[in-house]
mmCIF file of C-alpha atoms in Angstrom:
data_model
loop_
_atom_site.group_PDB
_atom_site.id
_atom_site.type_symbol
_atom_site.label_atom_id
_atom_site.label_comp_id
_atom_site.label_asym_id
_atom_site.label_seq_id
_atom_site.Cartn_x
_atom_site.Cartn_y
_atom_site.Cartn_z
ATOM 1 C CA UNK A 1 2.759 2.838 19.897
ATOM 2 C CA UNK A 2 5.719 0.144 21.081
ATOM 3 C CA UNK A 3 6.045 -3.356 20.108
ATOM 4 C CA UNK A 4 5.038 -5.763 22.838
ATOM 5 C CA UNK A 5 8.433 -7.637 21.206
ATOM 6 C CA UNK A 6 10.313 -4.428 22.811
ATOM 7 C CA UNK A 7 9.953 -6.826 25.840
ATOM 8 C CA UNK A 8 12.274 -9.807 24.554
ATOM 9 C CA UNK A 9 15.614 -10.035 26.282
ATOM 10 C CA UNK A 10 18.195 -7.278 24.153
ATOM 11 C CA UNK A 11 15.693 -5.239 22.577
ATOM 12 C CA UNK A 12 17.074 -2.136 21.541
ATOM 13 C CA UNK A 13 14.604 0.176 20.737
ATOM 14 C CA UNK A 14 14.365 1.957 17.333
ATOM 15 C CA UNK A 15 11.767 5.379 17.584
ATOM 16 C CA UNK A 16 9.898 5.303 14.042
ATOM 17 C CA UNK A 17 8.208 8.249 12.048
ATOM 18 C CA UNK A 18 4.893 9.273 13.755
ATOM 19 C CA UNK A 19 5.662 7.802 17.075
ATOM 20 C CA UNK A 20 6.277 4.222 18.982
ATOM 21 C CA UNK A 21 8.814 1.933 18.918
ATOM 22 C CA UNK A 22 9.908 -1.325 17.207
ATOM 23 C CA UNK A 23 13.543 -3.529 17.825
ATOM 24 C CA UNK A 24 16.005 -1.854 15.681
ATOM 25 C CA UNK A 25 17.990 -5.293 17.244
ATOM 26 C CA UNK A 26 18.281 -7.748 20.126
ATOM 27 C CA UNK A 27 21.495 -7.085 20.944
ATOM 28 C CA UNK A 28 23.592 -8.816 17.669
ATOM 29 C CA UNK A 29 23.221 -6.316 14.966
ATOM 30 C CA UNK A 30 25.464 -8.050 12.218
ATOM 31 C CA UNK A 31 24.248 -12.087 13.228
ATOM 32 C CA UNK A 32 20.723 -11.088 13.364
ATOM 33 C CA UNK A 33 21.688 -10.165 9.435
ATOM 34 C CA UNK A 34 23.278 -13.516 8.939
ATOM 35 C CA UNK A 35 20.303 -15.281 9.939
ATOM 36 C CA UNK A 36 18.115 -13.904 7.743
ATOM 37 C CA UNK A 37 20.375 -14.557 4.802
ATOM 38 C CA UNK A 38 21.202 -17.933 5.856
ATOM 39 C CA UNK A 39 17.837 -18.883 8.263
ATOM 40 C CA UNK A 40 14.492 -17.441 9.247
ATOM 41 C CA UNK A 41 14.435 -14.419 11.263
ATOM 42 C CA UNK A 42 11.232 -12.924 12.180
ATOM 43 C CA UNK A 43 11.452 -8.932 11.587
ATOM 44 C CA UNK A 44 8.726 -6.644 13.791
ATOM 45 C CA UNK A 45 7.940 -4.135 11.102
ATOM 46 C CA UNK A 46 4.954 -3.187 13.231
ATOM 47 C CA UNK A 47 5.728 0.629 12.740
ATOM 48 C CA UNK A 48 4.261 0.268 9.236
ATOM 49 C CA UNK A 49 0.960 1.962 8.704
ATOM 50 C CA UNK A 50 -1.960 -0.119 7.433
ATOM 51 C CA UNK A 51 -5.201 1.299 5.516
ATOM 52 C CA UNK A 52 -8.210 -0.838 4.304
ATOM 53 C CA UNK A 53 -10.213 0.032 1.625
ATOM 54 C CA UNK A 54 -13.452 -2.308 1.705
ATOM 55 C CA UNK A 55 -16.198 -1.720 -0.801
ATOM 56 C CA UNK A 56 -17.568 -2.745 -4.023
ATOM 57 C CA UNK A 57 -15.546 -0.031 -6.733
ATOM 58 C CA UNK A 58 -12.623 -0.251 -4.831
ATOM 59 C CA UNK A 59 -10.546 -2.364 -7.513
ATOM 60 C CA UNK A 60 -11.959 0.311 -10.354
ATOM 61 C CA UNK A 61 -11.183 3.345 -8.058
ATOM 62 C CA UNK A 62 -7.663 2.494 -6.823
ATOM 63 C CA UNK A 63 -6.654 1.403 -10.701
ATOM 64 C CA UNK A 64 -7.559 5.826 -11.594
ATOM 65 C CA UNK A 65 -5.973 7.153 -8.787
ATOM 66 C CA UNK A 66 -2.303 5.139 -8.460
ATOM 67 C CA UNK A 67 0.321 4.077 -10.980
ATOM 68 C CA UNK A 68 -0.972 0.097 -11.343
ATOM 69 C CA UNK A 69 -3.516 -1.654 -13.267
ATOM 70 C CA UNK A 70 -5.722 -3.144 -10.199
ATOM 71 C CA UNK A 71 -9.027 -3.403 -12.215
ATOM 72 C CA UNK A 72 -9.109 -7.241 -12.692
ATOM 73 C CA UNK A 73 -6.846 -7.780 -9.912
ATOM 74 C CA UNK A 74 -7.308 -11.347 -8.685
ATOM 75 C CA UNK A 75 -8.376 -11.785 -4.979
ATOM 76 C CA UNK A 76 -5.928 -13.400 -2.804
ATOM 77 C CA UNK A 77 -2.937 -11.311 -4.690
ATOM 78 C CA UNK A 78 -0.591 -8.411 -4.024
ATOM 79 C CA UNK A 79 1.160 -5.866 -6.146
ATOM 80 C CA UNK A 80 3.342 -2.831 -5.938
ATOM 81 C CA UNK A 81 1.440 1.248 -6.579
ATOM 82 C CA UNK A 82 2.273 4.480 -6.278
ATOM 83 C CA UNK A 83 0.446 7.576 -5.479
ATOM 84 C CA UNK A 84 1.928 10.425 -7.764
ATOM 85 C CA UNK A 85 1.046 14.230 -7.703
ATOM 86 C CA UNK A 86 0.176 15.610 -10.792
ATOM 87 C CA UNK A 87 3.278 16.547 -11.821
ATOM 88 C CA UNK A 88 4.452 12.654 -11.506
ATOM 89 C CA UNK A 89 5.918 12.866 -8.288
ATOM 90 C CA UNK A 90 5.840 10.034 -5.487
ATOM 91 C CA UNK A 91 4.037 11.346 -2.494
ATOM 92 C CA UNK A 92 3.169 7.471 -1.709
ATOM 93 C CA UNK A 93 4.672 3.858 -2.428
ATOM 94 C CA UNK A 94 1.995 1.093 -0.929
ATOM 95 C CA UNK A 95 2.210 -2.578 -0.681
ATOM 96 C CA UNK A 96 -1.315 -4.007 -2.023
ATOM 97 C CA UNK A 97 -3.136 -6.964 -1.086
ATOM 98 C CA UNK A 98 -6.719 -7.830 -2.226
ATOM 99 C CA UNK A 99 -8.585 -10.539 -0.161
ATOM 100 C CA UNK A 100 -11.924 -11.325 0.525
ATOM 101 C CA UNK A 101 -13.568 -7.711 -0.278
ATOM 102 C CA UNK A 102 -11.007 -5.532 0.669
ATOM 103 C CA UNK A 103 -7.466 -4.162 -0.477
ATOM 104 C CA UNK A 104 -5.130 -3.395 2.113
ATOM 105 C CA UNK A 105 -2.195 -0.819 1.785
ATOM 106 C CA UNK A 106 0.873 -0.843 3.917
ATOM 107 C CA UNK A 107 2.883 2.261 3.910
ATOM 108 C CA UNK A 108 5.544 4.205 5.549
ATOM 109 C CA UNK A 109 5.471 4.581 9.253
ATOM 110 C CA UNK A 110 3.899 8.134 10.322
ATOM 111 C CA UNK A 111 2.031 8.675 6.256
ATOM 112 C CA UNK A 112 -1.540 6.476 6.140
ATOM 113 C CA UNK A 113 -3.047 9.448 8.395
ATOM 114 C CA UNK A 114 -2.405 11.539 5.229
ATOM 115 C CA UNK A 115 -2.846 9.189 2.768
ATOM 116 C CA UNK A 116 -6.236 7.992 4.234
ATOM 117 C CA UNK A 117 -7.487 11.547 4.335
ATOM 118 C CA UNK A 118 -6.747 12.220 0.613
ATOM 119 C CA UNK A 119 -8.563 9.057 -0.370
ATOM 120 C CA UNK A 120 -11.992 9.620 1.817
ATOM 121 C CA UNK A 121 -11.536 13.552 -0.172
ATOM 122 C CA UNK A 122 -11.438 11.365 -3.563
ATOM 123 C CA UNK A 123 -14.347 9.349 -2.493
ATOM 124 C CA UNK A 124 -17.407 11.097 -4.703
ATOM 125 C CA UNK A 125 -20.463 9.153 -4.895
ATOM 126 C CA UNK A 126 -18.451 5.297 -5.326
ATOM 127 C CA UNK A 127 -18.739 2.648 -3.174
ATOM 128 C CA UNK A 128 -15.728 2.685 -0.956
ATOM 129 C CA UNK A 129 -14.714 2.671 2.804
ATOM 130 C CA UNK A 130 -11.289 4.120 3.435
ATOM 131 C CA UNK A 131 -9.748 3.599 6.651
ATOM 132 C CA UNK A 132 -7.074 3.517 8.845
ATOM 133 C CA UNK A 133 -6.308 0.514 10.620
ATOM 134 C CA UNK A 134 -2.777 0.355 12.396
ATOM 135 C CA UNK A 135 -4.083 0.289 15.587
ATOM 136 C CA UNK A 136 -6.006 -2.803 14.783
ATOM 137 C CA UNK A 137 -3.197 -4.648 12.789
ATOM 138 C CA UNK A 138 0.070 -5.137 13.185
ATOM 139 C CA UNK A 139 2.854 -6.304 10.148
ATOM 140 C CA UNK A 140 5.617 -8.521 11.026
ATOM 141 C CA UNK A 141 8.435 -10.111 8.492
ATOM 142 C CA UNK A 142 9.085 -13.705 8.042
ATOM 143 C CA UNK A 143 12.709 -13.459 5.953
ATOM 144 C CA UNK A 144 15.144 -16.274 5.161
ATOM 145 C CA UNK A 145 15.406 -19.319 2.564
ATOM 146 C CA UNK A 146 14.465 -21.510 5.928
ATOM 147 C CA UNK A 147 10.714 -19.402 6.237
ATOM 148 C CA UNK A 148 8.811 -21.796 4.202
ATOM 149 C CA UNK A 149 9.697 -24.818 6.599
ATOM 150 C CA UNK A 150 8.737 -22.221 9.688
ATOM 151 C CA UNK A 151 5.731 -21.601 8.330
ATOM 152 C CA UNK A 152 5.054 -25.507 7.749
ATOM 153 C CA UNK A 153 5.836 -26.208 10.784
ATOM 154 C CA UNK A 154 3.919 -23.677 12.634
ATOM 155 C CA UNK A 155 1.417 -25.158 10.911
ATOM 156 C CA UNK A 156 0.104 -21.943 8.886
ATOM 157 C CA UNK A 157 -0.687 -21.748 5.065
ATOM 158 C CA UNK A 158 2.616 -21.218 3.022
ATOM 159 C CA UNK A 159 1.882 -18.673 0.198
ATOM 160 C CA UNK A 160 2.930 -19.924 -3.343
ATOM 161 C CA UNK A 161 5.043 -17.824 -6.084
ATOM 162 C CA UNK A 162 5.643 -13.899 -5.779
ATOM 163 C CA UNK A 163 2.684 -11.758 -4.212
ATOM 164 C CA UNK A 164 0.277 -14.648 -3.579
ATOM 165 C CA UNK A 165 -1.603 -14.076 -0.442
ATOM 166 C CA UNK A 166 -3.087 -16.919 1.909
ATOM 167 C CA UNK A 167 -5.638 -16.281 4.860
ATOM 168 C CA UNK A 168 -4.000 -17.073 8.342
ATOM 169 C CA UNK A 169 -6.065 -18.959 11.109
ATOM 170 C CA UNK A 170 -7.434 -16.542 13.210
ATOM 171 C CA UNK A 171 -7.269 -13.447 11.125
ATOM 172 C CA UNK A 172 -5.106 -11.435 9.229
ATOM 173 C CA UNK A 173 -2.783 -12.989 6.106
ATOM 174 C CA UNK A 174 0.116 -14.272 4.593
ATOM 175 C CA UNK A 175 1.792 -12.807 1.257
ATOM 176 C CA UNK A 176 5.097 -13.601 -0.485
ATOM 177 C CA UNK A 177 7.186 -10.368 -1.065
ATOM 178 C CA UNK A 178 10.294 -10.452 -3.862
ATOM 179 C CA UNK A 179 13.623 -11.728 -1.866
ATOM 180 C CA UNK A 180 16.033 -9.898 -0.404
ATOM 181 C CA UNK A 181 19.738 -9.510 0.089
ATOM 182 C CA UNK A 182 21.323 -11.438 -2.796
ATOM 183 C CA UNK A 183 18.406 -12.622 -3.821
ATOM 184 C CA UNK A 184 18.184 -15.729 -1.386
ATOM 185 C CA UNK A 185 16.584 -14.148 1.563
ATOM 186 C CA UNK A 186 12.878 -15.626 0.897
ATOM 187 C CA UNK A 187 10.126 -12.953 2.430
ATOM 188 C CA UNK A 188 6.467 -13.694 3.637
ATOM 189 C CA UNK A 189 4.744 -10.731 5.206
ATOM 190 C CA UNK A 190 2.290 -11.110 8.329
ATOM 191 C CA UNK A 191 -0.513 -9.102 8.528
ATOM 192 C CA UNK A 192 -1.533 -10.176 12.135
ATOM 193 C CA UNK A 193 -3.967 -8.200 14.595
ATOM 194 C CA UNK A 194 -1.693 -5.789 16.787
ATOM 195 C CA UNK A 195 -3.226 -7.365 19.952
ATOM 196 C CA UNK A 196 -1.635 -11.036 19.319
ATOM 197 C CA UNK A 197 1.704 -9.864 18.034
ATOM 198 C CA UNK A 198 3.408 -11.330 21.179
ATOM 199 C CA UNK A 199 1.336 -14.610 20.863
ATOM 200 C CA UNK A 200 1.633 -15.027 16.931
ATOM 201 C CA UNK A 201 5.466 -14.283 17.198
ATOM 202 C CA UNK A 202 5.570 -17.265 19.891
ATOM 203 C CA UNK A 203 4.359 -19.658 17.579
ATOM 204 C CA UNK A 204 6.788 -18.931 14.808
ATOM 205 C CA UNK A 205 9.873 -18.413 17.289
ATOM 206 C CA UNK A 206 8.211 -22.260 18.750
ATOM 207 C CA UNK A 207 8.623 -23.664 14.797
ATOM 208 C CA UNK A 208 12.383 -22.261 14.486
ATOM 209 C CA UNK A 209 12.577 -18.721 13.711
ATOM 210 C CA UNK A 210 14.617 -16.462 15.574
ATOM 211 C CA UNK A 211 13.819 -12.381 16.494
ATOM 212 C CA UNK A 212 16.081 -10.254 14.207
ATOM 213 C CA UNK A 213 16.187 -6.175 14.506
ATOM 214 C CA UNK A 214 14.901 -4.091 12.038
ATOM 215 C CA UNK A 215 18.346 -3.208 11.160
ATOM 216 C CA UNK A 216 19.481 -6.642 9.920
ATOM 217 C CA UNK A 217 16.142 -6.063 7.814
ATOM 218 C CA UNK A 218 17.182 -2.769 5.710
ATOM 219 C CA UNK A 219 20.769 -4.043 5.272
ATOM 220 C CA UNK A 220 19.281 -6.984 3.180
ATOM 221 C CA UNK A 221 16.368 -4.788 1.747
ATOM 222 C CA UNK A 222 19.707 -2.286 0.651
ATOM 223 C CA UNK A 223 21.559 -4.862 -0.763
ATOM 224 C CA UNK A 224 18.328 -5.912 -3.009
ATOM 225 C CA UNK A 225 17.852 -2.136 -3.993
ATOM 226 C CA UNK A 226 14.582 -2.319 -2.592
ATOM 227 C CA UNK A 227 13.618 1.724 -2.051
ATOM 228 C CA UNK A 228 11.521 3.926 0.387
ATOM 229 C CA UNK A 229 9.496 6.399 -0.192
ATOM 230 C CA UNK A 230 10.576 9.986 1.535
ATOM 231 C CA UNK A 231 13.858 8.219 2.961
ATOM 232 C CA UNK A 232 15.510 6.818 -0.442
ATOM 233 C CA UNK A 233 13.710 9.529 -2.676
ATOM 234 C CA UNK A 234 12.846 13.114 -2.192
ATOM 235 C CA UNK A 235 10.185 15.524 -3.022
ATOM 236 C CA UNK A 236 11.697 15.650 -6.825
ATOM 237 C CA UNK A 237 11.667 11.715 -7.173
ATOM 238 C CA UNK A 238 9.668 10.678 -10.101
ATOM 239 C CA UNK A 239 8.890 6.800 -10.716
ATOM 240 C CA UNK A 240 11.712 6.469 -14.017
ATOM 241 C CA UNK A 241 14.505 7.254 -11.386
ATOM 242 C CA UNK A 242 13.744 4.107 -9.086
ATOM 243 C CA UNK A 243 13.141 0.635 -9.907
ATOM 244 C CA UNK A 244 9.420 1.253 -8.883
ATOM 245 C CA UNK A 245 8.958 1.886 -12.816
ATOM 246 C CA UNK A 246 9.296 -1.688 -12.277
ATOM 247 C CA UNK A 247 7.459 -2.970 -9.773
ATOM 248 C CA UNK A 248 4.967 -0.323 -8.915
ATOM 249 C CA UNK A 249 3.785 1.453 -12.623
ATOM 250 C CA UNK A 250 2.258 -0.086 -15.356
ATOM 251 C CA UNK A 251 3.231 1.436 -18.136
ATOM 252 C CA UNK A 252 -0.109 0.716 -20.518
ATOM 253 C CA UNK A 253 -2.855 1.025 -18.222
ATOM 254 C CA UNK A 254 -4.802 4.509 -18.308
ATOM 255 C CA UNK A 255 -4.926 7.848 -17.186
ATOM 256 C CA UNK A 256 -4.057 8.508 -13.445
ATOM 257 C CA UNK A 257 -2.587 11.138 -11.919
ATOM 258 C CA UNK A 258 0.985 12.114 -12.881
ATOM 259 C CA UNK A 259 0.911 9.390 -15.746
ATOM 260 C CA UNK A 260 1.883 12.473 -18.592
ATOM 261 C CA UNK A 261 5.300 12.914 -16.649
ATOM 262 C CA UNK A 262 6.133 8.615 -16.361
ATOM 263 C CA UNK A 263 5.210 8.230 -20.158
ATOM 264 C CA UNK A 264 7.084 11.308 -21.652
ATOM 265 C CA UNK A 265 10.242 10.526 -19.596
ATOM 266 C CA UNK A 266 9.937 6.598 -20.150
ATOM 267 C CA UNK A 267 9.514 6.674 -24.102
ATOM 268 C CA UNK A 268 11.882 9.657 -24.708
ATOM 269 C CA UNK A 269 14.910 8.537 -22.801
ATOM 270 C CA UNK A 270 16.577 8.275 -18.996
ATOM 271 C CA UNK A 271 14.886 10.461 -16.352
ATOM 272 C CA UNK A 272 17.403 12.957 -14.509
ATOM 273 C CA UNK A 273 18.290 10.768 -12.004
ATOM 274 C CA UNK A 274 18.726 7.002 -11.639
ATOM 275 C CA UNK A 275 19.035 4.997 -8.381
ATOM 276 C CA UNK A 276 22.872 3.224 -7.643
ATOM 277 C CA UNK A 277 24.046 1.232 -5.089
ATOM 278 C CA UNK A 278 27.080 3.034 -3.406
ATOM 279 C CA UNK A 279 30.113 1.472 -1.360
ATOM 280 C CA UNK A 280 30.913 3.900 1.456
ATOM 281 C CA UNK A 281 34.715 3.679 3.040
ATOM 282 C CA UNK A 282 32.876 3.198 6.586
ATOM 283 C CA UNK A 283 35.513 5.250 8.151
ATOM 284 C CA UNK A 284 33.119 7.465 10.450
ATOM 285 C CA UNK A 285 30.910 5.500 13.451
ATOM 286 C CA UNK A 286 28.050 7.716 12.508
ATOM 287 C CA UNK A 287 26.342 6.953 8.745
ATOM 288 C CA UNK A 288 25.610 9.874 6.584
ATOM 289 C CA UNK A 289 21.823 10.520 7.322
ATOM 290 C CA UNK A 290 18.808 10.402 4.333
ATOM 291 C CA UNK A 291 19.307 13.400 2.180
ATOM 292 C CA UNK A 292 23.118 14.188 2.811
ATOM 293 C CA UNK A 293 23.949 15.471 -0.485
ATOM 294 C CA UNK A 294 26.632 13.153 -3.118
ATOM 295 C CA UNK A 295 29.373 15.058 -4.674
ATOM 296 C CA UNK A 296 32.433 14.962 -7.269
ATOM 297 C CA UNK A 297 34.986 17.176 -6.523
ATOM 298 C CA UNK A 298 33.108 20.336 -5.441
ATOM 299 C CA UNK A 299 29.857 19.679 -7.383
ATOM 300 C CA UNK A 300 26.844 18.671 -5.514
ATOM 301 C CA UNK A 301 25.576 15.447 -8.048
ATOM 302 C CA UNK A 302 22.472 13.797 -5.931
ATOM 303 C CA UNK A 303 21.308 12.712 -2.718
ATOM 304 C CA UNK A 304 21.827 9.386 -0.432
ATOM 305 C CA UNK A 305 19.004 7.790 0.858
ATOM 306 C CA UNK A 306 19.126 5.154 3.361
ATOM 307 C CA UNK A 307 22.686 4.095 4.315
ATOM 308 C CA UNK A 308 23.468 0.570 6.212
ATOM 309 C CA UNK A 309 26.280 -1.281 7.738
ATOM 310 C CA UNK A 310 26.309 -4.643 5.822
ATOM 311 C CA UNK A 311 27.527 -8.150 7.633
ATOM 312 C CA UNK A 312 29.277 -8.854 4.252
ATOM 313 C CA UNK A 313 29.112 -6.162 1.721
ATOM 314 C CA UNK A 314 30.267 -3.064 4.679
ATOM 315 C CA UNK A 315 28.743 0.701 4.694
ATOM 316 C CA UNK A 316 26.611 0.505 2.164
ATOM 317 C CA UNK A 317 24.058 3.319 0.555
ATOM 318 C CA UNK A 318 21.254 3.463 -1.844
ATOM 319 C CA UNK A 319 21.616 7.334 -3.474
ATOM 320 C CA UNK A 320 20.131 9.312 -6.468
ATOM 321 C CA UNK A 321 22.865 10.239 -8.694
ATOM 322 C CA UNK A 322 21.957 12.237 -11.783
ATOM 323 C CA UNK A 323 22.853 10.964 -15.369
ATOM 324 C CA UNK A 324 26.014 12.295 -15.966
ATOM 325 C CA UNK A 325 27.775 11.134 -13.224
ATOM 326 C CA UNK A 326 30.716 8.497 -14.669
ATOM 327 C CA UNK A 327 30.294 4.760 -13.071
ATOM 328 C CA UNK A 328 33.763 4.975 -12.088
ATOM 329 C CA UNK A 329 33.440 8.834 -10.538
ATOM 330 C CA UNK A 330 35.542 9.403 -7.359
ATOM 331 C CA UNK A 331 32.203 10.533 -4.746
ATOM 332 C CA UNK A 332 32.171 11.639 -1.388
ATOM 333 C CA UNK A 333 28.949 11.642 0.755
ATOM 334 C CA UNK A 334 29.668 14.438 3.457
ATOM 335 C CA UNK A 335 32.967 13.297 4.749
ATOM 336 C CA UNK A 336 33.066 9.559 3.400
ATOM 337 C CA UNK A 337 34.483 8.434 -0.154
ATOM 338 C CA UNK A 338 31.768 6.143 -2.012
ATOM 339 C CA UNK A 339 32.106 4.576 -5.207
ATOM 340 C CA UNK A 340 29.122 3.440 -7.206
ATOM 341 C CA UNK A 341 28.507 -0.723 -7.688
ATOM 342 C CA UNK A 342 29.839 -2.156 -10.626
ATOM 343 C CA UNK A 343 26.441 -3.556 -11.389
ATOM 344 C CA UNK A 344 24.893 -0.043 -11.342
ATOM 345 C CA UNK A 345 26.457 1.701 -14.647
ATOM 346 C CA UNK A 346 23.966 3.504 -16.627
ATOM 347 C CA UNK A 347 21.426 1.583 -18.625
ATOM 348 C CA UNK A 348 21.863 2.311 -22.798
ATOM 349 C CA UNK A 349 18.933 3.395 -24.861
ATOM 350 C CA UNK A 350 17.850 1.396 -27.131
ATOM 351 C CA UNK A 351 17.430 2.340 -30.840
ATOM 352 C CA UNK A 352 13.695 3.162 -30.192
ATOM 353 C CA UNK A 353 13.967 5.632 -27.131
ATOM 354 C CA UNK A 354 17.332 7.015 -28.683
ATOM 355 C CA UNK A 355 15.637 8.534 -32.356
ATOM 356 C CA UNK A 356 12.301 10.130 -30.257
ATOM 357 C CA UNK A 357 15.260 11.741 -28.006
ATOM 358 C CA UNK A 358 17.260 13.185 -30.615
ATOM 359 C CA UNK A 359 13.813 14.110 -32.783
ATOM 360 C CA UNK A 360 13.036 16.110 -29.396
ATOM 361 C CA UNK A 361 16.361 17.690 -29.315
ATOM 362 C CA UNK A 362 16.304 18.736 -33.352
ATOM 363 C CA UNK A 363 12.791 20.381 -32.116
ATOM 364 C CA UNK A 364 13.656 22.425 -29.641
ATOM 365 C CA UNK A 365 17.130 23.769 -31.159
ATOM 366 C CA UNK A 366 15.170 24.326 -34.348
ATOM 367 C CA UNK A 367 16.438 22.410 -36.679
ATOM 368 C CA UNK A 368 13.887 20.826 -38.042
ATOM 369 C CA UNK A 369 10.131 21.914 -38.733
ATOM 370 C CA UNK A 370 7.642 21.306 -35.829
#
């Protein structure tokens, strides 16, 4: 379905995964990124699907089927979790937020069909109600460091530290998400009902915010190393080779699916892949597209994901490089030279993680008893 914001004067329309439409910008790409770095732009991320899970062993169920410990997770909270097959592969990365009886998922445009089919299957004989609900709800994004004083000044309820969640007036909520861009770029997500999307965005426009594309969005979320699922990894993509081990897996909870795969890799040293920032020379008018392979000389060494043009930083790329490539490697991504961020050189083991890996390579070359 399209935005109703589609409407506003310079909307450029951006198709999304599974159909409709939202603003990929309104007619100033690289400004609309300056004001969210610098103001409060108000993002239409209404391509986003959204399922509900109501029901009384829905904390209890969601904790043994994804990556996160949910069991005791307060109400009025969010949190990061993926959905892993059993090999400990993403098929799913969700946004969470528990309030008032029910946790709500937000996921990638054109997947909650699928992933709301797999949980009813995984429903047995608990007390759960999973549903899809993105024709009933809508999410927007409130991003800049000037949000807060929007939100005052709208008059709604201003959400405290990192994934707190506040009921709006009227329906729908209010949750602080981890900054973006350099870290300055405050973010409150909107979960508003799709039918007063035009009306709600009035109100926050009325207290100061501006419209900004979804383009401006992803250049900050880039720049943050923020990932997506099935654009910035692949059908290989385990949690270790993204900062999701992070934010979306704890690593001492239970079993869940595809929790062998996260622990063996995690205690006995670096996955096969890890997630850099690249610099691309920005010489071409069309960006390398999600999956274009990365190579060094004539070897094919990982995969770009999404790929931006930055208002300060240029073409810039998150990609999945494996191990061995050198920080300082000369890369090309199809016809454009990249160079990995300084800030992105390999992680070192530490003393721990480094003795199980060599005990694991004595065992297998057989050099010492099993």
């Amino acid at each position: 379905m399209s935005s109703p914001l589609l409407q506003r004067p310079g909307a450029v329309a951006l198709d999304v995964e599974g159909g409709g439409s939202v603003a990929a910008h309104y007619g100033e790409p690289l400004p609309e990124q300056r004001r969210l770095a610098e103001g409060a732009g108000l993002v239409d991320r209404s391509d986003r699907d959204v399922v509900a899970v109501p029901g009384p062993d829905r904390l209890s169920w969601l904790h043994d089927l994804t990556s996160q410990h949910l069991r005791e997770l307060p109400d009025a909270t969010g949190t990061e979790a993926l959905f892993l097959d059993p090999n400990g592969r993403v098929e799913h990365h969700a946004e969470l937020t528990e309030l008032a009886g029910t946790v709500w998922a937000d996921v990638e445009p054109g997947t909650g069909a699928a992933l709301t089919a797999w949980l009813q299957k995984m429903r047995f004989m608990l007390r759960v109600e999973p549903e899809l609900r993105t024709d009933g709800w809508a999410l927007l994004s409130l991003v800049g460091p000037q949000g807060d004083a929007v939100l005052a000044a709208a008059g709604w309820p201003v959400p405290a530290g990192e994934h707190a969640v506040v009921p709006l007036p009227d329906g729908g909520w209010a949750r602080r998400m981890p900054a973006l861009g350099d870290g300055t770029a405050a973010v409150v997500d909107l979960l508003v009902p799709r039918a007063e999307v035009g009306a709600r965005a009035d109100a926050l426009l009325a207290a100061g915010a501006v419209l900004a594309g979804l383009d401006a969005y992803e250049a900050l979320r880039v720049e943050a190393r923020r990932p997506r699922a099935g654009i910035d990894s692949d059908h290989r993509t385990i949690p270790n080779e993204l900062v999701w081990l992070d934010t979306a897996v704890h690593l001492e909870k239970g079993c869940y699916r595809g929790q062998e795969t996260v622990a063996r890799v995690h205690n006995l040293g670096r996955p096969p892949r890890r997630q850099v920032l690249l610099h691309l020379d920005g010489m071409s008018e069309v960006l390398p597209a999600p999956g274009t392979p990365v190579t060094a000389g004539t070897r094919e060494v990982g995969r770009v994901g999404s790929v931006v043009r930055h208002h300060e930083l240029g073409v810039i790329g998150l990609a999945l490089v494996k191990q061995s490539v050198a920080p300082d490697a000369d890369l090309r991504v199809g016809e454009a030279v990249a160079v990995i961020d300084l800030d992105d050189a390999p992680a070192a083991l530490d003393d721990t993680r480094a003795a199980a890996r060599d005990r694991v390579r004595a065992v297998r070359s057989a050099t010492i008893g099993r």
